[in-house]
Structure formats: structure tokens, C-alpha cells
Amino acid sequence: MKKRTLPQIIEIPHFSNPLGQLGVVQVSETVPFAIKRVYFLHDVPAGSVRGSHAHKGLHQLIIPANGSFRVTLNDGESETSYLLDTPDKGLLIHPGYWRTLDNFSEGSVAMVLASELYDESDYIRDFKSFKEWAES
Ligand code: TYD
């Protein structure tokens, strides 16, 4: 069985004033890895399911920059779902979790901060292969 670090909800510090909200993610203070890549999902059509893969070595912090969506994490044995619906709370995901993102609200934006550059060889895109990898 692969060793894993549990996912965690991270508070994103915000500076608020009458002109709006400013959220800050700072390495070490907010996120425990050096950020090498940022990507974001937006204009996701209603009913879409994104993700459906696992990473062998990537750490990520997913922040609902706008709107809401659900993230379901599977460790090969059990599943936990998180509703991300406020930009002051992000979900920290360590390697070894099969993740699915769905229930995107209209106009939602999923911002993802990642510990590594894009590397297709870090992905496991088949659930059966993921189960075998997770058990090894
Ligand atoms: P994919 O990981 O399949 O999206 P999701 O898991 O959100 O459904 O990525 C979609 C496409 O984008 C795929 O062709 C790979 C490409 N991509 C990059 O080139 N760089 C990146 O950093 C990411 C996240 C994806």
C-alpha cells in the first residue's frame, strides 16, 4: 500500500476592504511546496466531470477562485468529497489520490497551484491501473 499524506483544507488569507477582496497564497506560509505551475479551469459546461486521474508525485492546491464545485478524492479504498465554494478555503492534495471534479456552478473558476511542471508521465489516467499502483 502506497504511503500518502492526507488532503487538507487550507485557509487562504484575504485582505478585505470596501473595494473588494484580495486573496494571497504565499509559499511556506499558505502552501507547503514551491509553486512551479498555475492552471485554471473556467467556462466548464454544466454537468461536466473533469479530472478522473491520479498523480504519482504532484502536490496541488485547488482554490475555487469563483463559484463552487465538488472534488472527490479516492485513495484506492475509500472516497471523500469536498465542496469548494469559497475562495478563502482551498484543498491541498498530495500524490496518490484519484480525483474527480464535478458539480461546477455557472461561472466557476478552479485555480490550481502545482508543485511541478506539466508531465504526462506523472499521470495515471486509468482507474484500474491506479488501484494496482496504489496497492503496490
Ligand atoms: P487534463 O489533465 O486531461 O484535464 P482535466 O483533468 O482537468 O480534465 O488536461 C486537458 C489537456 O490539457 C490535456 O491535453 C493536457 C493539457 N494540459 C497541459 O498541456 N498542461 C497542463 O498543465 C495541464 C493541467 C493540462
GROMACS .gro file of N, CA and C and ligand atoms in nm:
model
  433
    1MET      N    1   0.085  -0.121   0.000
    1MET     CA    2   0.000   0.000   0.000
    1MET      C    3   0.088   0.125   0.000
    2LYS      N    4   0.066   0.216  -0.095
    2LYS     CA    5   0.145   0.339  -0.102
    2LYS      C    6   0.118   0.428   0.020
    3LYS      N    7   0.224   0.494   0.067
    3LYS     CA    8   0.208   0.590   0.178
    3LYS      C    9   0.155   0.722   0.121
    4ARG      N   10   0.067   0.783   0.195
    4ARG     CA   11   0.009   0.909   0.147
    4ARG      C   12   0.001   1.010   0.259
    5THR      N   13  -0.001   1.136   0.222
    5THR     CA   14  -0.032   1.242   0.318
    5THR      C   15  -0.177   1.281   0.295
    6LEU      N   16  -0.252   1.293   0.402
    6LEU     CA   17  -0.395   1.321   0.389
    6LEU      C   18  -0.420   1.459   0.327
    7PRO      N   19  -0.529   1.471   0.252
    7PRO     CA   20  -0.567   1.603   0.200
    7PRO      C   21  -0.603   1.697   0.314
    8GLN      N   22  -0.601   1.823   0.284
    8GLN     CA   23  -0.625   1.921   0.391
    8GLN      C   24  -0.690   2.046   0.333
    9ILE      N   25  -0.788   2.100   0.407
    9ILE     CA   26  -0.844   2.229   0.370
    9ILE      C   27  -0.751   2.338   0.424
   10ILE      N   28  -0.708   2.427   0.336
   10ILE     CA   29  -0.615   2.533   0.371
   10ILE      C   30  -0.688   2.668   0.370
   11GLU      N   31  -0.671   2.744   0.475
   11GLU     CA   32  -0.728   2.880   0.480
   11GLU      C   33  -0.643   2.972   0.394
   12ILE      N   34  -0.705   3.044   0.304
   12ILE     CA   35  -0.633   3.139   0.218
   12ILE      C   36  -0.652   3.279   0.278
   13PRO      N   37  -0.544   3.339   0.326
   13PRO     CA   38  -0.558   3.472   0.386
   13PRO      C   39  -0.613   3.573   0.286
   14HIS      N   40  -0.703   3.657   0.334
   14HIS     CA   41  -0.763   3.760   0.249
   14HIS      C   42  -0.749   3.897   0.312
   15PHE      N   43  -0.729   3.994   0.227
   15PHE     CA   44  -0.733   4.133   0.269
   15PHE      C   45  -0.860   4.192   0.210
   16SER      N   46  -0.944   4.239   0.298
   16SER     CA   47  -1.076   4.283   0.257
   16SER      C   48  -1.091   4.432   0.279
   17ASN      N   49  -1.144   4.501   0.180
   17ASN     CA   50  -1.180   4.641   0.203
   17ASN      C   51  -1.299   4.674   0.114
   18PRO      N   52  -1.357   4.792   0.126
   18PRO     CA   53  -1.480   4.820   0.050
   18PRO      C   54  -1.461   4.809  -0.102
   19LEU      N   55  -1.337   4.805  -0.147
   19LEU     CA   56  -1.312   4.795  -0.292
   19LEU      C   57  -1.300   4.650  -0.339
   20GLY      N   58  -1.310   4.556  -0.245
   20GLY     CA   59  -1.305   4.416  -0.286
   20GLY      C   60  -1.214   4.332  -0.199
   21GLN      N   61  -1.197   4.209  -0.244
   21GLN     CA   62  -1.123   4.109  -0.167
   21GLN      C   63  -0.994   4.073  -0.239
   22LEU      N   64  -0.889   4.055  -0.162
   22LEU     CA   65  -0.761   4.016  -0.220
   22LEU      C   66  -0.710   3.893  -0.144
   23GLY      N   67  -0.702   3.782  -0.214
   23GLY     CA   68  -0.653   3.659  -0.152
   23GLY      C   69  -0.507   3.638  -0.186
   24VAL      N   70  -0.430   3.586  -0.093
   24VAL     CA   71  -0.286   3.568  -0.114
   24VAL      C   72  -0.245   3.423  -0.082
   25VAL      N   73  -0.169   3.366  -0.175
   25VAL     CA   74  -0.108   3.236  -0.147
   25VAL      C   75   0.042   3.256  -0.151
   26GLN      N   76   0.106   3.233  -0.042
   26GLN     CA   77   0.250   3.254  -0.034
   26GLN      C   78   0.317   3.122   0.004
   27VAL      N   79   0.423   3.089  -0.070
   27VAL     CA   80   0.495   2.965  -0.044
   27VAL      C   81   0.544   2.964   0.101
   28SER      N   82   0.536   2.848   0.163
   28SER     CA   83   0.571   2.822   0.305
   28SER      C   84   0.458   2.866   0.398
   29GLU      N   85   0.408   2.990   0.383
   29GLU     CA   86   0.304   3.037   0.474
   29GLU      C   87   0.170   2.970   0.447
   30THR      N   88   0.132   2.963   0.320
   30THR     CA   89  -0.001   2.912   0.284
   30THR      C   90   0.006   2.775   0.220
   31VAL      N   91   0.110   2.755   0.140
   31VAL     CA   92   0.120   2.631   0.064
   31VAL      C   93   0.258   2.569   0.094
   32PRO      N   94   0.263   2.437   0.121
   32PRO     CA   95   0.389   2.379   0.167
   32PRO      C   96   0.484   2.334   0.057
   33PHE      N   97   0.459   2.378  -0.067
   33PHE     CA   98   0.551   2.340  -0.175
   33PHE      C   99   0.580   2.463  -0.260
   34ALA      N  100   0.690   2.458  -0.332
   34ALA     CA  101   0.724   2.567  -0.424
   34ALA      C  102   0.636   2.554  -0.547
   35ILE      N  103   0.569   2.661  -0.584
   35ILE     CA  104   0.473   2.656  -0.696
   35ILE      C  105   0.550   2.671  -0.828
   36LYS      N  106   0.534   2.567  -0.914
   36LYS     CA  107   0.602   2.574  -1.044
   36LYS      C  108   0.506   2.603  -1.158
   37ARG      N  109   0.377   2.584  -1.131
   37ARG     CA  110   0.279   2.596  -1.241
   37ARG      C  111   0.144   2.635  -1.184
   38VAL      N  112   0.075   2.718  -1.258
   38VAL     CA  113  -0.063   2.754  -1.221
   38VAL      C  114  -0.150   2.728  -1.343
   39TYR      N  115  -0.260   2.658  -1.324
   39TYR     CA  116  -0.357   2.648  -1.433
   39TYR      C  117  -0.496   2.667  -1.376
   40PHE      N  118  -0.590   2.696  -1.462
   40PHE     CA  119  -0.725   2.720  -1.411
   40PHE      C  120  -0.829   2.670  -1.509
   41LEU      N  121  -0.935   2.619  -1.451
   41LEU     CA  122  -1.049   2.569  -1.528
   41LEU      C  123  -1.159   2.672  -1.519
   42HIS      N  124  -1.215   2.708  -1.632
   42HIS     CA  125  -1.327   2.803  -1.631
   42HIS      C  126  -1.417   2.771  -1.750
   43ASP      N  127  -1.533   2.831  -1.754
   43ASP     CA  128  -1.631   2.804  -1.860
   43ASP      C  129  -1.656   2.654  -1.875
   44VAL      N  130  -1.667   2.586  -1.763
   44VAL     CA  131  -1.692   2.442  -1.765
   44VAL      C  132  -1.844   2.422  -1.785
   45PRO      N  133  -1.885   2.355  -1.891
   45PRO     CA  134  -2.029   2.337  -1.913
   45PRO      C  135  -2.094   2.258  -1.800
   46ALA      N  136  -2.219   2.293  -1.770
   46ALA     CA  137  -2.292   2.224  -1.663
   46ALA      C  138  -2.290   2.074  -1.688
   47GLY      N  139  -2.271   1.997  -1.584
   47GLY     CA  140  -2.273   1.851  -1.595
   47GLY      C  141  -2.137   1.790  -1.629
   48SER      N  142  -2.038   1.874  -1.654
   48SER     CA  143  -1.906   1.818  -1.691
   48SER      C  144  -1.836   1.754  -1.571
   49VAL      N  145  -1.760   1.652  -1.601
   49VAL     CA  146  -1.675   1.588  -1.499
   49VAL      C  147  -1.531   1.602  -1.546
   50ARG      N  148  -1.448   1.669  -1.467
   50ARG     CA  149  -1.308   1.689  -1.501
   50ARG      C  150  -1.220   1.603  -1.409
   51GLY      N  151  -1.094   1.600  -1.442
   51GLY     CA  152  -1.002   1.521  -1.359
   51GLY      C  153  -1.004   1.376  -1.403
   52SER      N  154  -1.052   1.289  -1.314
   52SER     CA  155  -1.054   1.145  -1.341
   52SER      C  156  -0.912   1.095  -1.372
   53HIS      N  157  -0.823   1.128  -1.283
   53HIS     CA  158  -0.686   1.077  -1.292
   53HIS      C  159  -0.621   1.092  -1.154
   54ALA      N  160  -0.504   1.032  -1.141
   54ALA     CA  161  -0.425   1.048  -1.018
   54ALA      C  162  -0.286   1.095  -1.059
   55HIS      N  163  -0.214   1.148  -0.960
   55HIS     CA  164  -0.075   1.186  -0.984
   55HIS      C  165   0.016   1.105  -0.892
   56LYS      N  166   0.132   1.067  -0.946
   56LYS     CA  167   0.227   0.988  -0.867
   56LYS      C  168   0.314   1.075  -0.778
   57GLY      N  169   0.339   1.200  -0.822
   57GLY     CA  170   0.433   1.282  -0.744
   57GLY      C  171   0.393   1.428  -0.727
   58LEU      N  172   0.281   1.466  -0.783
   58LEU     CA  173   0.243   1.608  -0.786
   58LEU      C  174   0.162   1.649  -0.663
   59HIS      N  175   0.198   1.764  -0.607
   59HIS     CA  176   0.119   1.826  -0.500
   59HIS      C  177   0.043   1.942  -0.562
   60GLN      N  178  -0.080   1.960  -0.517
   60GLN     CA  179  -0.162   2.067  -0.575
   60GLN      C  180  -0.246   2.135  -0.467
   61LEU      N  181  -0.269   2.262  -0.487
   61LEU     CA  182  -0.367   2.333  -0.406
   61LEU      C  183  -0.474   2.383  -0.501
   62ILE      N  184  -0.599   2.340  -0.478
   62ILE     CA  185  -0.710   2.380  -0.565
   62ILE      C  186  -0.792   2.485  -0.492
   63ILE      N  187  -0.810   2.599  -0.557
   63ILE     CA  188  -0.884   2.709  -0.495
   63ILE      C  189  -1.004   2.744  -0.583
   64PRO      N  190  -1.122   2.750  -0.525
   64PRO     CA  191  -1.237   2.794  -0.603
   64PRO      C  192  -1.234   2.947  -0.613
   65ALA      N  193  -1.164   2.998  -0.714
   65ALA     CA  194  -1.148   3.143  -0.729
   65ALA      C  195  -1.283   3.210  -0.749
   66ASN      N  196  -1.377   3.135  -0.806
   66ASN     CA  197  -1.514   3.185  -0.820
   66ASN      C  198  -1.610   3.066  -0.824
   67GLY      N  199  -1.730   3.086  -0.769
   67GLY     CA  200  -1.832   2.982  -0.775
   67GLY      C  201  -1.797   2.862  -0.689
   68SER      N  202  -1.849   2.748  -0.730
   68SER     CA  203  -1.828   2.628  -0.649
   68SER      C  204  -1.820   2.503  -0.737
   69PHE      N  205  -1.761   2.401  -0.681
   69PHE     CA  206  -1.754   2.269  -0.746
   69PHE      C  207  -1.717   2.168  -0.638
   70ARG      N  208  -1.733   2.042  -0.676
   70ARG     CA  209  -1.702   1.933  -0.581
   70ARG      C  210  -1.575   1.862  -0.626
   71VAL      N  211  -1.492   1.828  -0.529
   71VAL     CA  212  -1.372   1.747  -0.558
   71VAL      C  213  -1.386   1.617  -0.479
   72THR      N  214  -1.379   1.506  -0.549
   72THR     CA  215  -1.387   1.375  -0.482
   72THR      C  216  -1.251   1.308  -0.493
   73LEU      N  217  -1.201   1.265  -0.379
   73LEU     CA  218  -1.069   1.201  -0.374
   73LEU      C  219  -1.085   1.055  -0.333
   74ASN      N  220  -1.016   0.969  -0.405
   74ASN     CA  221  -1.021   0.826  -0.379
   74ASN      C  222  -0.877   0.777  -0.359
   75ASP      N  223  -0.853   0.707  -0.247
   75ASP     CA  224  -0.718   0.660  -0.219
   75ASP      C  225  -0.698   0.514  -0.262
   76GLY      N  226  -0.796   0.463  -0.336
   76GLY     CA  227  -0.788   0.324  -0.380
   76GLY      C  228  -0.877   0.235  -0.296
   77GLU      N  229  -0.916   0.287  -0.180
   77GLU     CA  230  -1.004   0.209  -0.091
   77GLU      C  231  -1.129   0.287  -0.054
   78SER      N  232  -1.113   0.414  -0.024
   78SER     CA  233  -1.231   0.491   0.016
   78SER      C  234  -1.228   0.629  -0.049
   79GLU      N  235  -1.345   0.693  -0.043
   79GLU     CA  236  -1.365   0.817  -0.116
   79GLU      C  237  -1.413   0.927  -0.023
   80THR      N  238  -1.363   1.047  -0.041
   80THR     CA  239  -1.411   1.162   0.037
   80THR      C  240  -1.438   1.276  -0.061
   81SER      N  241  -1.550   1.345  -0.041
   81SER     CA  242  -1.584   1.458  -0.127
   81SER      C  243  -1.574   1.588  -0.050
   82TYR      N  244  -1.531   1.691  -0.120
   82TYR     CA  245  -1.517   1.825  -0.062
   82TYR      C  246  -1.593   1.921  -0.152
   83LEU      N  247  -1.679   2.001  -0.093
   83LEU     CA  248  -1.744   2.108  -0.168
   83LEU      C  249  -1.657   2.232  -0.152
   84LEU      N  250  -1.601   2.278  -0.263
   84LEU     CA  251  -1.520   2.400  -0.256
   84LEU      C  252  -1.608   2.514  -0.305
   85ASP      N  253  -1.638   2.607  -0.216
   85ASP     CA  254  -1.737   2.709  -0.251
   85ASP      C  255  -1.702   2.848  -0.199
   86THR      N  256  -1.578   2.864  -0.150
   86THR     CA  257  -1.538   2.997  -0.107
   86THR      C  258  -1.389   3.015  -0.133
   87PRO      N  259  -1.349   3.130  -0.190
   87PRO     CA  260  -1.207   3.148  -0.225
   87PRO      C  261  -1.115   3.160  -0.105
   88ASP      N  262  -1.172   3.161   0.016
   88ASP     CA  263  -1.080   3.165   0.130
   88ASP      C  264  -1.049   3.026   0.186
   89LYS      N  265  -1.094   2.922   0.113
   89LYS     CA  266  -1.057   2.784   0.152
   89LYS      C  267  -1.019   2.705   0.028
   90GLY      N  268  -0.897   2.648   0.029
   90GLY     CA  269  -0.852   2.566  -0.082
   90GLY      C  270  -0.829   2.423  -0.034
   91LEU      N  271  -0.819   2.333  -0.129
   91LEU     CA  272  -0.795   2.192  -0.094
   91LEU      C  273  -0.654   2.152  -0.137
   92LEU      N  274  -0.576   2.110  -0.039
   92LEU     CA  275  -0.439   2.066  -0.063
   92LEU      C  276  -0.441   1.916  -0.089
   93ILE      N  277  -0.391   1.876  -0.205
   93ILE     CA  278  -0.392   1.733  -0.242
   93ILE      C  279  -0.249   1.688  -0.267
   94HIS      N  280  -0.211   1.583  -0.199
   94HIS     CA  281  -0.078   1.526  -0.214
   94HIS      C  282  -0.085   1.411  -0.316
   95PRO      N  283   0.030   1.356  -0.355
   95PRO     CA  284   0.027   1.249  -0.456
   95PRO      C  285  -0.052   1.126  -0.410
   96GLY      N  286  -0.104   1.053  -0.507
   96GLY     CA  287  -0.164   0.923  -0.477
   96GLY      C  288  -0.314   0.922  -0.460
   97TYR      N  289  -0.381   1.028  -0.504
   97TYR     CA  290  -0.527   1.031  -0.495
   97TYR      C  291  -0.588   1.043  -0.634
   98TRP      N  292  -0.682   0.955  -0.660
   98TRP     CA  293  -0.764   0.968  -0.781
   98TRP      C  294  -0.862   1.080  -0.754
   99ARG      N  295  -0.866   1.180  -0.843
   99ARG     CA  296  -0.954   1.294  -0.819
   99ARG      C  297  -1.052   1.317  -0.933
  100THR      N  298  -1.172   1.355  -0.892
  100THR     CA  299  -1.276   1.389  -0.987
  100THR      C  300  -1.334   1.523  -0.948
  101LEU      N  301  -1.352   1.610  -1.044
  101LEU     CA  302  -1.413   1.741  -1.017
  101LEU      C  303  -1.545   1.747  -1.093
  102ASP      N  304  -1.653   1.781  -1.022
  102ASP     CA  305  -1.783   1.792  -1.089
  102ASP      C  306  -1.870   1.892  -1.015
  103ASN      N  307  -1.997   1.898  -1.051
  103ASN     CA  308  -2.093   1.992  -0.992
  103ASN      C  309  -2.044   2.137  -1.001
  104PHE      N  310  -1.987   2.173  -1.116
  104PHE     CA  311  -1.939   2.310  -1.134
  104PHE      C  312  -2.058   2.405  -1.144
  105SER      N  313  -2.057   2.509  -1.065
  105SER     CA  314  -2.162   2.611  -1.078
  105SER      C  315  -2.128   2.700  -1.198
  106GLU      N  316  -2.231   2.769  -1.248
  106GLU     CA  317  -2.209   2.855  -1.364
  106GLU      C  318  -2.108   2.965  -1.328
  107GLY      N  319  -2.011   2.985  -1.413
  107GLY     CA  320  -1.913   3.090  -1.389
  107GLY      C  321  -1.803   3.052  -1.291
  108SER      N  322  -1.801   2.925  -1.251
  108SER     CA  323  -1.699   2.887  -1.153
  108SER      C  324  -1.559   2.881  -1.216
  109VAL      N  325  -1.462   2.906  -1.131
  109VAL     CA  326  -1.322   2.902  -1.174
  109VAL      C  327  -1.244   2.820  -1.072
  110ALA      N  328  -1.181   2.713  -1.119
  110ALA     CA  329  -1.096   2.630  -1.032
  110ALA      C  330  -0.951   2.667  -1.063
  111MET      N  331  -0.888   2.730  -0.966
  111MET     CA  332  -0.748   2.768  -0.984
  111MET      C  333  -0.662   2.661  -0.917
  112VAL      N  334  -0.563   2.612  -0.989
  112VAL     CA  335  -0.481   2.503  -0.936
  112VAL      C  336  -0.334   2.546  -0.932
  113LEU      N  337  -0.276   2.539  -0.815
  113LEU     CA  338  -0.134   2.569  -0.797
  113LEU      C  339  -0.064   2.434  -0.785
  114ALA      N  340   0.040   2.415  -0.866
  114ALA     CA  341   0.101   2.281  -0.873
  114ALA      C  342   0.250   2.287  -0.843
  115SER      N  343   0.299   2.176  -0.787
  115SER     CA  344   0.439   2.172  -0.742
  115SER      C  345   0.537   2.140  -0.854
  116GLU      N  346   0.485   2.095  -0.970
  116GLU     CA  347   0.575   2.055  -1.079
  116GLU      C  348   0.522   2.108  -1.212
  117LEU      N  349   0.611   2.113  -1.310
  117LEU     CA  350   0.569   2.144  -1.446
  117LEU      C  351   0.483   2.031  -1.499
  118TYR      N  352   0.410   2.059  -1.605
  118TYR     CA  353   0.325   1.956  -1.665
  118TYR      C  354   0.411   1.839  -1.711
  119ASP      N  355   0.369   1.719  -1.672
  119ASP     CA  356   0.444   1.599  -1.709
  119ASP      C  357   0.345   1.482  -1.721
  120GLU      N  358   0.316   1.447  -1.844
  120GLU     CA  359   0.215   1.344  -1.866
  120GLU      C  360   0.253   1.211  -1.799
  121SER      N  361   0.384   1.187  -1.781
  121SER     CA  362   0.424   1.059  -1.721
  121SER      C  363   0.394   1.053  -1.571
  122ASP      N  364   0.356   1.167  -1.512
  122ASP     CA  365   0.318   1.168  -1.370
  122ASP      C  366   0.170   1.129  -1.352
  123TYR      N  367   0.097   1.123  -1.463
  123TYR     CA  368  -0.048   1.094  -1.456
  123TYR      C  369  -0.074   0.944  -1.455
  124ILE      N  370  -0.178   0.903  -1.382
  124ILE     CA  371  -0.237   0.770  -1.402
  124ILE      C  372  -0.381   0.799  -1.444
  125ARG      N  373  -0.414   0.763  -1.567
  125ARG     CA  374  -0.544   0.804  -1.621
  125ARG      C  375  -0.644   0.689  -1.629
  126ASP      N  376  -0.603   0.573  -1.578
  126ASP     CA  377  -0.692   0.457  -1.584
  126ASP      C  378  -0.713   0.408  -1.440
  127PHE      N  379  -0.840   0.396  -1.397
  127PHE     CA  380  -0.866   0.369  -1.257
  127PHE      C  381  -0.812   0.232  -1.213
  128LYS      N  382  -0.820   0.134  -1.301
  128LYS     CA  383  -0.770   0.000  -1.267
  128LYS      C  384  -0.618   0.006  -1.244
  129SER      N  385  -0.549   0.078  -1.330
  129SER     CA  386  -0.403   0.094  -1.313
  129SER      C  387  -0.373   0.168  -1.184
  130PHE      N  388  -0.457   0.267  -1.152
  130PHE     CA  389  -0.438   0.342  -1.028
  130PHE      C  390  -0.451   0.249  -0.907
  131LYS      N  391  -0.554   0.163  -0.908
  131LYS     CA  392  -0.575   0.070  -0.796
  131LYS      C  393  -0.452  -0.021  -0.779
  132GLU      N  394  -0.400  -0.069  -0.890
  132GLU     CA  395  -0.282  -0.158  -0.886
  132GLU      C  396  -0.162  -0.082  -0.831
  133TRP      N  397  -0.144   0.042  -0.880
  133TRP     CA  398  -0.032   0.126  -0.834
  133TRP      C  399  -0.047   0.155  -0.685
  134ALA      N  400  -0.171   0.189  -0.643
  134ALA     CA  401  -0.197   0.225  -0.502
  134ALA      C  402  -0.169   0.108  -0.409
  135GLU      N  403  -0.192  -0.014  -0.456
  135GLU     CA  404  -0.174  -0.132  -0.372
  135GLU      C  405  -0.029  -0.181  -0.371
  136SER      N  406   0.051  -0.129  -0.462
  136SER     CA  407   0.189  -0.182  -0.474
  136SER      C  408   0.283  -0.120  -0.372
  137TYD     P1  409  -0.644   1.712  -1.835
  137TYD     O1  410  -0.542   1.687  -1.731
  137TYD     O2  411  -0.696   1.594  -1.911
  137TYD     O3  412  -0.768   1.795  -1.778
  137TYD     P2  413  -0.868   1.761  -1.656
  137TYD     O4  414  -0.801   1.662  -1.571
  137TYD     O5  415  -0.891   1.891  -1.591
  137TYD     O6  416  -0.996   1.712  -1.711
  137TYD     O7  417  -0.583   1.818  -1.935
  137TYD     C1  418  -0.652   1.860  -2.052
  137TYD     C2  419  -0.550   1.888  -2.160
  137TYD     O8  420  -0.465   1.995  -2.120
  137TYD     C3  421  -0.460   1.770  -2.188
  137TYD     O9  422  -0.441   1.763  -2.329
  137TYD     C4  423  -0.328   1.806  -2.123
  137TYD     C5  424  -0.328   1.957  -2.126
  137TYD     N1  425  -0.256   2.020  -2.015
  137TYD     C6  426  -0.134   2.079  -2.039
  137TYD    O10  427  -0.081   2.077  -2.151
  137TYD     N2  428  -0.069   2.140  -1.934
  137TYD     C7  429  -0.121   2.142  -1.810
  137TYD    O11  430  -0.059   2.199  -1.717
  137TYD     C8  431  -0.248   2.077  -1.785
  137TYD     C9  432  -0.308   2.074  -1.647
  137TYD    C10  433  -0.311   2.019  -1.892
   0.00000   0.00000   0.00000
